[in-house]
mmCIF file of C-alpha atoms and ligand atoms in Angstrom:
data_model
loop_
_atom_site.group_PDB
_atom_site.id
_atom_site.type_symbol
_atom_site.label_atom_id
_atom_site.label_comp_id
_atom_site.label_asym_id
_atom_site.label_seq_id
_atom_site.Cartn_x
_atom_site.Cartn_y
_atom_site.Cartn_z
ATOM 1 C CA MET A 1 -11.585 5.266 -21.751
ATOM 2 C CA ALA A 2 -13.813 2.529 -20.331
ATOM 3 C CA GLN A 3 -15.010 0.927 -23.591
ATOM 4 C CA ASP A 4 -11.878 -1.073 -24.339
ATOM 5 C CA ILE A 5 -11.013 -1.938 -20.721
ATOM 6 C CA GLN A 6 -11.883 -5.220 -19.040
ATOM 7 C CA ASN A 7 -9.221 -5.868 -16.431
ATOM 8 C CA ILE A 8 -7.902 -3.242 -14.037
ATOM 9 C CA MET A 9 -4.983 -3.302 -11.649
ATOM 10 C CA ILE A 10 -4.609 -0.452 -9.167
ATOM 11 C CA LEU A 11 -1.520 0.186 -7.060
ATOM 12 C CA THR A 12 -1.873 2.553 -4.113
ATOM 13 C CA GLY A 13 0.660 4.158 -1.804
ATOM 14 C CA ALA A 14 0.799 6.494 1.167
ATOM 15 C CA GLY A 15 -0.492 9.452 -0.871
ATOM 16 C CA ILE A 16 -4.012 8.002 -1.010
ATOM 17 C CA SER A 17 -4.222 8.101 2.788
ATOM 18 C CA ALA A 18 -2.533 11.499 3.227
ATOM 19 C CA GLU A 19 -5.808 13.443 3.131
ATOM 20 C CA SER A 20 -7.175 11.132 5.819
ATOM 21 C CA GLY A 21 -4.414 12.446 8.089
ATOM 22 C CA LEU A 22 -1.813 9.677 7.830
ATOM 23 C CA ALA A 23 1.754 10.818 7.165
ATOM 24 C CA THR A 24 3.465 9.694 3.957
ATOM 25 C CA PHE A 25 6.880 8.006 4.172
ATOM 26 C CA ARG A 26 8.911 10.468 2.168
ATOM 27 C CA GLY A 27 7.428 13.811 3.122
ATOM 28 C CA PRO A 28 9.232 17.125 2.637
ATOM 29 C CA ASP A 29 11.499 16.446 5.646
ATOM 30 C CA GLY A 30 12.254 12.909 4.459
ATOM 31 C CA LEU A 31 11.038 11.420 7.720
ATOM 32 C CA TRP A 32 8.147 9.154 8.603
ATOM 33 C CA GLU A 33 6.656 10.463 11.862
ATOM 34 C CA GLY A 34 10.122 11.656 12.916
ATOM 35 C CA HIS A 35 12.056 8.529 11.919
ATOM 36 C CA ARG A 36 14.065 7.533 8.889
ATOM 37 C CA VAL A 37 12.269 4.594 7.269
ATOM 38 C CA GLU A 38 15.410 2.465 7.783
ATOM 39 C CA GLU A 39 15.252 3.036 11.578
ATOM 40 C CA VAL A 40 11.865 1.362 11.881
ATOM 41 C CA CYS A 41 11.508 -0.783 8.798
ATOM 42 C CA THR A 42 14.420 -3.229 8.561
ATOM 43 C CA PRO A 43 15.189 -6.633 10.129
ATOM 44 C CA GLU A 44 18.370 -5.061 11.566
ATOM 45 C CA ALA A 45 16.373 -2.277 13.246
ATOM 46 C CA ILE A 46 14.005 -4.663 15.025
ATOM 47 C CA ALA A 47 16.919 -6.891 16.098
ATOM 48 C CA ARG A 48 18.865 -3.899 17.441
ATOM 49 C CA ASN A 49 16.053 -1.965 19.084
ATOM 50 C CA PRO A 50 12.848 -4.013 19.306
ATOM 51 C CA ALA A 51 11.282 -1.621 21.842
ATOM 52 C CA LEU A 52 11.560 1.323 19.425
ATOM 53 C CA VAL A 53 10.215 -0.587 16.426
ATOM 54 C CA HIS A 54 7.313 -2.174 18.331
ATOM 55 C CA ARG A 55 6.394 1.178 19.918
ATOM 56 C CA PHE A 56 6.521 2.898 16.535
ATOM 57 C CA TYR A 57 3.997 0.473 15.010
ATOM 58 C CA ASP A 58 1.883 0.525 18.209
ATOM 59 C CA GLU A 59 1.546 4.286 17.706
ATOM 60 C CA ARG A 60 0.684 3.879 14.008
ATOM 61 C CA ARG A 61 -1.901 1.173 14.876
ATOM 62 C CA ALA A 62 -3.492 3.354 17.592
ATOM 63 C CA LYS A 63 -3.669 6.275 15.133
ATOM 64 C CA LEU A 64 -6.007 4.258 12.898
ATOM 65 C CA ALA A 65 -8.811 4.909 15.385
ATOM 66 C CA GLU A 66 -8.493 8.663 14.703
ATOM 67 C CA VAL A 67 -8.743 8.551 10.904
ATOM 68 C CA ALA A 68 -11.338 7.557 8.340
ATOM 69 C CA PRO A 69 -11.355 6.626 4.645
ATOM 70 C CA ASN A 70 -11.484 9.610 2.298
ATOM 71 C CA ALA A 71 -13.186 10.183 -1.061
ATOM 72 C CA ALA A 72 -10.398 8.366 -2.909
ATOM 73 C CA HIS A 73 -10.766 5.171 -0.836
ATOM 74 C CA ASP A 74 -14.549 5.434 -1.210
ATOM 75 C CA ALA A 75 -14.312 5.818 -4.986
ATOM 76 C CA LEU A 76 -12.068 2.754 -5.352
ATOM 77 C CA ALA A 77 -14.449 0.717 -3.189
ATOM 78 C CA ALA A 78 -17.332 1.805 -5.424
ATOM 79 C CA LEU A 79 -15.350 0.804 -8.507
ATOM 80 C CA ASP A 80 -14.556 -2.570 -6.940
ATOM 81 C CA ALA A 81 -18.248 -3.159 -6.205
ATOM 82 C CA ALA A 82 -19.446 -2.155 -9.674
ATOM 83 C CA TRP A 83 -16.728 -3.359 -12.039
ATOM 84 C CA ASP A 84 -17.670 -6.556 -13.898
ATOM 85 C CA GLY A 85 -14.208 -7.340 -15.231
ATOM 86 C CA ASP A 86 -11.201 -8.405 -13.210
ATOM 87 C CA LEU A 87 -9.994 -5.816 -10.754
ATOM 88 C CA LEU A 88 -7.320 -5.910 -8.091
ATOM 89 C CA ILE A 89 -6.309 -3.151 -5.682
ATOM 90 C CA VAL A 90 -2.763 -3.734 -4.471
ATOM 91 C CA THR A 91 -1.838 -1.411 -1.658
ATOM 92 C CA GLN A 92 1.592 -0.725 -0.227
ATOM 93 C CA ASN A 93 -0.183 0.844 2.738
ATOM 94 C CA VAL A 94 -0.333 -0.864 6.095
ATOM 95 C CA ASP A 95 -3.424 1.084 7.195
ATOM 96 C CA ASP A 96 -6.905 -0.407 6.870
ATOM 97 C CA LEU A 97 -8.635 2.464 5.040
ATOM 98 C CA HIS A 98 -9.316 0.576 1.799
ATOM 99 C CA GLU A 99 -11.190 -2.188 3.602
ATOM 100 C CA ARG A 100 -13.012 0.259 5.862
ATOM 101 C CA ALA A 101 -14.245 1.994 2.701
ATOM 102 C CA GLY A 102 -15.543 -1.400 1.520
ATOM 103 C CA ALA A 103 -12.916 -2.587 -0.989
ATOM 104 C CA ARG A 104 -12.891 -6.380 -1.266
ATOM 105 C CA ARG A 105 -10.536 -7.273 -4.116
ATOM 106 C CA LEU A 106 -7.542 -6.044 -2.124
ATOM 107 C CA ILE A 107 -4.005 -7.197 -1.341
ATOM 108 C CA HIS A 108 -1.755 -5.612 1.314
ATOM 109 C CA MET A 109 1.621 -6.327 -0.254
ATOM 110 C CA HIS A 110 3.619 -4.679 2.589
ATOM 111 C CA GLY A 111 1.636 -6.196 5.484
ATOM 112 C CA GLN A 112 -0.898 -4.640 7.842
ATOM 113 C CA LEU A 113 -0.785 -2.736 11.126
ATOM 114 C CA GLN A 114 -3.691 -4.765 12.444
ATOM 115 C CA SER A 115 -1.909 -8.052 12.089
ATOM 116 C CA ALA A 116 0.909 -9.710 14.054
ATOM 117 C CA LEU A 117 3.469 -12.099 12.571
ATOM 118 C CA CYS A 118 5.259 -14.814 14.500
ATOM 119 C CA ALA A 119 8.954 -14.497 13.637
ATOM 120 C CA ALA A 120 9.406 -18.104 14.813
ATOM 121 C CA CYS A 121 6.652 -20.070 13.044
ATOM 122 C CA GLY A 122 5.432 -17.577 10.434
ATOM 123 C CA VAL A 123 1.756 -17.583 11.444
ATOM 124 C CA THR A 124 -0.137 -14.285 11.240
ATOM 125 C CA VAL A 125 -2.997 -13.280 13.551
ATOM 126 C CA PRO A 126 -5.345 -10.280 13.631
ATOM 127 C CA TRP A 127 -4.026 -7.756 16.182
ATOM 128 C CA THR A 128 -5.639 -4.514 17.306
ATOM 129 C CA ALA A 129 -4.016 -3.904 20.713
ATOM 130 C CA SER A 130 -0.445 -2.822 21.429
ATOM 131 C CA LEU A 131 2.198 -5.477 20.745
ATOM 132 C CA PRO A 132 5.158 -5.407 23.161
ATOM 133 C CA PRO A 133 8.380 -7.259 22.230
ATOM 134 C CA GLY A 134 8.350 -10.808 23.610
ATOM 135 C CA THR A 135 4.607 -11.346 23.168
ATOM 136 C CA PRO A 136 4.085 -15.123 22.871
ATOM 137 C CA CYS A 137 2.614 -16.693 19.761
ATOM 138 C CA ALA A 138 -0.621 -18.617 20.434
ATOM 139 C CA THR A 139 0.390 -21.239 17.858
ATOM 140 C CA CYS A 140 4.006 -22.091 18.759
ATOM 141 C CA ALA A 141 4.280 -20.434 22.215
ATOM 142 C CA ARG A 142 7.597 -18.759 21.352
ATOM 143 C CA PRO A 143 7.845 -15.083 22.496
ATOM 144 C CA ALA A 144 8.268 -13.962 18.903
ATOM 145 C CA LEU A 145 5.274 -11.907 17.743
ATOM 146 C CA ARG A 146 6.262 -8.784 15.779
ATOM 147 C CA PRO A 147 4.367 -6.249 13.673
ATOM 148 C CA ASP A 148 3.245 -7.855 10.388
ATOM 149 C CA ILE A 149 5.092 -5.312 8.274
ATOM 150 C CA VAL A 150 7.251 -6.276 5.300
ATOM 151 C CA PHE A 151 10.636 -4.787 6.177
ATOM 152 C CA PHE A 152 13.202 -3.767 3.575
ATOM 153 C CA GLY A 153 14.907 -6.904 2.298
ATOM 154 C CA GLU A 154 11.863 -9.113 3.043
ATOM 155 C CA MET A 155 9.576 -10.580 0.392
ATOM 156 C CA PRO A 156 6.296 -8.685 -0.142
ATOM 157 C CA TYR A 157 3.079 -10.683 0.170
ATOM 158 C CA ALA A 158 1.161 -12.351 -2.673
ATOM 159 C CA MET A 159 3.644 -11.603 -5.417
ATOM 160 C CA ASP A 160 2.332 -14.451 -7.617
ATOM 161 C CA ALA A 161 -1.250 -13.145 -7.542
ATOM 162 C CA ILE A 162 -0.018 -9.594 -8.125
ATOM 163 C CA ASP A 163 2.138 -10.633 -11.057
ATOM 164 C CA GLU A 164 -0.796 -12.453 -12.634
ATOM 165 C CA ALA A 165 -3.044 -9.398 -12.212
ATOM 166 C CA VAL A 166 -0.488 -7.067 -13.803
ATOM 167 C CA ARG A 167 0.017 -9.397 -16.751
ATOM 168 C CA ASN A 168 -3.730 -9.651 -17.222
ATOM 169 C CA ALA A 169 -4.397 -5.902 -16.985
ATOM 170 C CA ASP A 170 -5.698 -3.645 -19.750
ATOM 171 C CA LEU A 171 -5.358 -0.660 -17.441
ATOM 172 C CA PHE A 172 -2.757 -0.139 -14.729
ATOM 173 C CA VAL A 173 -3.292 2.814 -12.389
ATOM 174 C CA SER A 174 -0.791 3.969 -9.779
ATOM 175 C CA ILE A 175 -2.106 6.297 -7.060
ATOM 176 C CA GLY A 176 -0.149 8.276 -4.456
ATOM 177 C CA THR A 177 3.141 6.430 -4.535
ATOM 178 C CA SER A 178 6.620 7.849 -5.009
ATOM 179 C CA GLY A 179 7.819 4.930 -7.126
ATOM 180 C CA ALA A 180 10.866 4.655 -4.879
ATOM 181 C CA VAL A 181 10.395 1.105 -3.576
ATOM 182 C CA TYR A 182 10.654 -2.077 -5.622
ATOM 183 C CA PRO A 183 9.092 -4.413 -6.598
ATOM 184 C CA ALA A 184 5.973 -2.165 -6.631
ATOM 185 C CA ALA A 185 7.809 0.547 -8.564
ATOM 186 C CA GLY A 186 8.407 -1.956 -11.379
ATOM 187 C CA PHE A 187 4.788 -3.047 -11.936
ATOM 188 C CA VAL A 188 4.298 -0.274 -14.479
ATOM 189 C CA GLN A 189 7.057 -1.712 -16.646
ATOM 190 C CA THR A 190 5.411 -5.137 -16.712
ATOM 191 C CA ALA A 191 2.060 -3.497 -17.459
ATOM 192 C CA ARG A 192 3.548 -1.655 -20.420
ATOM 193 C CA HIS A 193 5.246 -4.815 -21.614
ATOM 194 C CA VAL A 194 1.876 -6.600 -21.840
ATOM 195 C CA GLY A 195 0.280 -3.616 -23.597
ATOM 196 C CA ALA A 196 -1.809 -2.213 -20.753
ATOM 197 C CA ARG A 197 -2.647 1.470 -20.612
ATOM 198 C CA THR A 198 -0.732 3.080 -17.757
ATOM 199 C CA LEU A 199 -1.952 6.033 -15.720
ATOM 200 C CA GLU A 200 -0.386 7.708 -12.718
ATOM 201 C CA LEU A 201 -2.368 9.858 -10.250
ATOM 202 C CA ASN A 202 -0.098 11.703 -7.833
ATOM 203 C CA LEU A 203 0.347 15.044 -6.111
ATOM 204 C CA ASP A 204 3.822 15.545 -7.614
ATOM 205 C CA PRO A 205 5.659 13.854 -10.464
ATOM 206 C CA SER A 206 7.188 10.663 -9.016
ATOM 207 C CA ALA A 207 10.464 8.820 -9.627
ATOM 208 C CA GLY A 208 8.473 6.500 -11.877
ATOM 209 C CA SER A 209 6.531 9.118 -13.858
ATOM 210 C CA ILE A 210 8.607 8.579 -17.002
ATOM 211 C CA TRP A 211 7.230 5.040 -17.293
ATOM 212 C CA PHE A 212 3.577 6.082 -17.470
ATOM 213 C CA GLU A 213 1.719 6.968 -20.650
ATOM 214 C CA GLU A 214 -0.190 9.575 -18.696
ATOM 215 C CA THR A 215 0.318 11.349 -15.376
ATOM 216 C CA ARG A 216 -2.399 13.447 -13.744
ATOM 217 C CA LEU A 217 -1.224 15.678 -10.916
ATOM 218 C CA GLY A 218 -3.431 16.663 -7.994
ATOM 219 C CA PRO A 219 -4.873 15.424 -4.715
ATOM 220 C CA ALA A 220 -6.148 11.840 -4.685
ATOM 221 C CA THR A 221 -9.535 12.917 -3.309
ATOM 222 C CA GLN A 222 -10.171 14.761 -6.589
ATOM 223 C CA LEU A 223 -8.351 12.644 -9.153
ATOM 224 C CA VAL A 224 -9.574 9.223 -8.031
ATOM 225 C CA PRO A 225 -13.326 10.012 -7.943
ATOM 226 C CA ASP A 226 -12.934 11.670 -11.385
ATOM 227 C CA LEU A 227 -11.284 8.546 -12.799
ATOM 228 C CA VAL A 228 -13.882 6.236 -11.273
ATOM 229 C CA ARG A 229 -16.711 8.343 -12.714
ATOM 230 C CA THR A 230 -15.126 8.013 -16.158
ATOM 231 C CA LEU A 231 -14.606 4.253 -15.814
ATOM 232 C CA LEU A 232 -18.153 3.606 -14.613
ATOM 233 C CA GLY A 233 -19.599 5.908 -17.268
HETATM 234 P P1 LIG B 301 5.915 7.807 -0.249
HETATM 235 O O1 LIG B 301 5.826 8.604 1.011
HETATM 236 O O2 LIG B 301 7.259 7.401 -0.733
HETATM 237 O O3 LIG B 301 5.217 8.588 -1.441
HETATM 238 C C1 LIG B 301 3.945 9.162 -1.283
HETATM 239 C C2 LIG B 301 3.551 9.812 -2.590
HETATM 240 O O4 LIG B 301 2.241 10.303 -2.444
HETATM 241 C C3 LIG B 301 4.447 10.987 -3.026
HETATM 242 O O5 LIG B 301 4.814 10.821 -4.382
HETATM 243 C C4 LIG B 301 3.519 12.214 -2.854
HETATM 244 O O6 LIG B 301 3.733 13.201 -3.850
HETATM 245 C C5 LIG B 301 2.157 11.592 -3.031
HETATM 246 N N1 LIG B 301 1.072 12.316 -2.342
HETATM 247 C C6 LIG B 301 1.131 12.970 -1.158
HETATM 248 N N2 LIG B 301 -0.087 13.474 -0.850
HETATM 249 C C7 LIG B 301 -0.922 13.113 -1.850
HETATM 250 C C8 LIG B 301 -2.311 13.353 -2.126
HETATM 251 N N3 LIG B 301 -3.083 14.035 -1.290
HETATM 252 N N4 LIG B 301 -2.835 12.839 -3.269
HETATM 253 C C9 LIG B 301 -2.056 12.134 -4.125
HETATM 254 N N5 LIG B 301 -0.753 11.880 -3.928
HETATM 255 C C10 LIG B 301 -0.185 12.367 -2.807
HETATM 256 O O7 LIG B 301 4.977 6.521 -0.023
HETATM 257 P P2 LIG B 301 4.940 5.142 -0.823
HETATM 258 O O8 LIG B 301 5.280 5.336 -2.251
HETATM 259 O O9 LIG B 301 3.648 4.504 -0.489
HETATM 260 O O10 LIG B 301 7.066 0.333 2.863
HETATM 261 O O11 LIG B 301 6.102 4.343 -0.127
HETATM 262 C C11 LIG B 301 6.376 3.024 -0.552
HETATM 263 C C12 LIG B 301 6.838 2.186 0.607
HETATM 264 O O12 LIG B 301 7.965 2.811 1.238
HETATM 265 C C13 LIG B 301 5.855 2.044 1.704
HETATM 266 O O13 LIG B 301 4.890 1.039 1.488
HETATM 267 C C14 LIG B 301 6.707 1.712 2.891
HETATM 268 C C15 LIG B 301 7.898 2.576 2.656
HETATM 269 O O14 LIG B 301 9.089 2.004 3.023
HETATM 270 C C16 LIG B 301 6.826 -0.422 3.952
HETATM 271 O O15 LIG B 301 6.266 -0.022 4.952
HETATM 272 C C17 LIG B 301 7.305 -1.823 3.839
#
């Protein structure tokens, strides 16, 4: 596979972190840690019940201390370090497991748990503690810091850079995502349009499986190291 590939774009979702012990969004019971995604991941939800939404992300942020990158994160970090061509890992995940594994060419398109966003002035700041509603922003002094999570209806981060990477890709790989949330679910269509090879690695067939040339089913900790071994020869 590797001979004719220069530029790689990798999209990851909650499935890559599942074996590290982080719950996926659309598990068998359809809940994310006991909540519907809409209860904790919309502008309306945080306006209606800021205490619930802030507490929810405080708990997710605290949980990061209990988990570690797995073999799939490690393999992608190794690929990032060794790959001479262009490579971009775009994650929908708000955990920090890719960077803890050592990945550098990385974009968090849906935000990050360890970041706070000022709803008043738009500045973002690293944040590792709990974040109660009404926490003042150090830049504008308004009591408007919120979790730096891209809620439904908000614009994901770095879409221009992501679009450029997809258009430039010879190989597009999607790992551990249900293909239920756009725009990420549509990247595969752009990749196909520009003639990239498209490969899905997932535990179960996803909503987007029909778009991929090839789907490999299994746990990320097996499939991703296998793929990276093939790519690095
Ligand atoms: P989902 O929970 O929708 O999908 C997770 C996918 O991972 C499913 O298709 C599972 O089959 C697969 N999976 C589970 N365990 C796996 C394993 N060990 N190895 C490989 N695959 C596995 O999560 P996402 O697709 O990431 O948005 O969800 C997309 C977005 O929806 C999230 O980023 C989040 C949510 O709303 C925001 O937080 C803004």
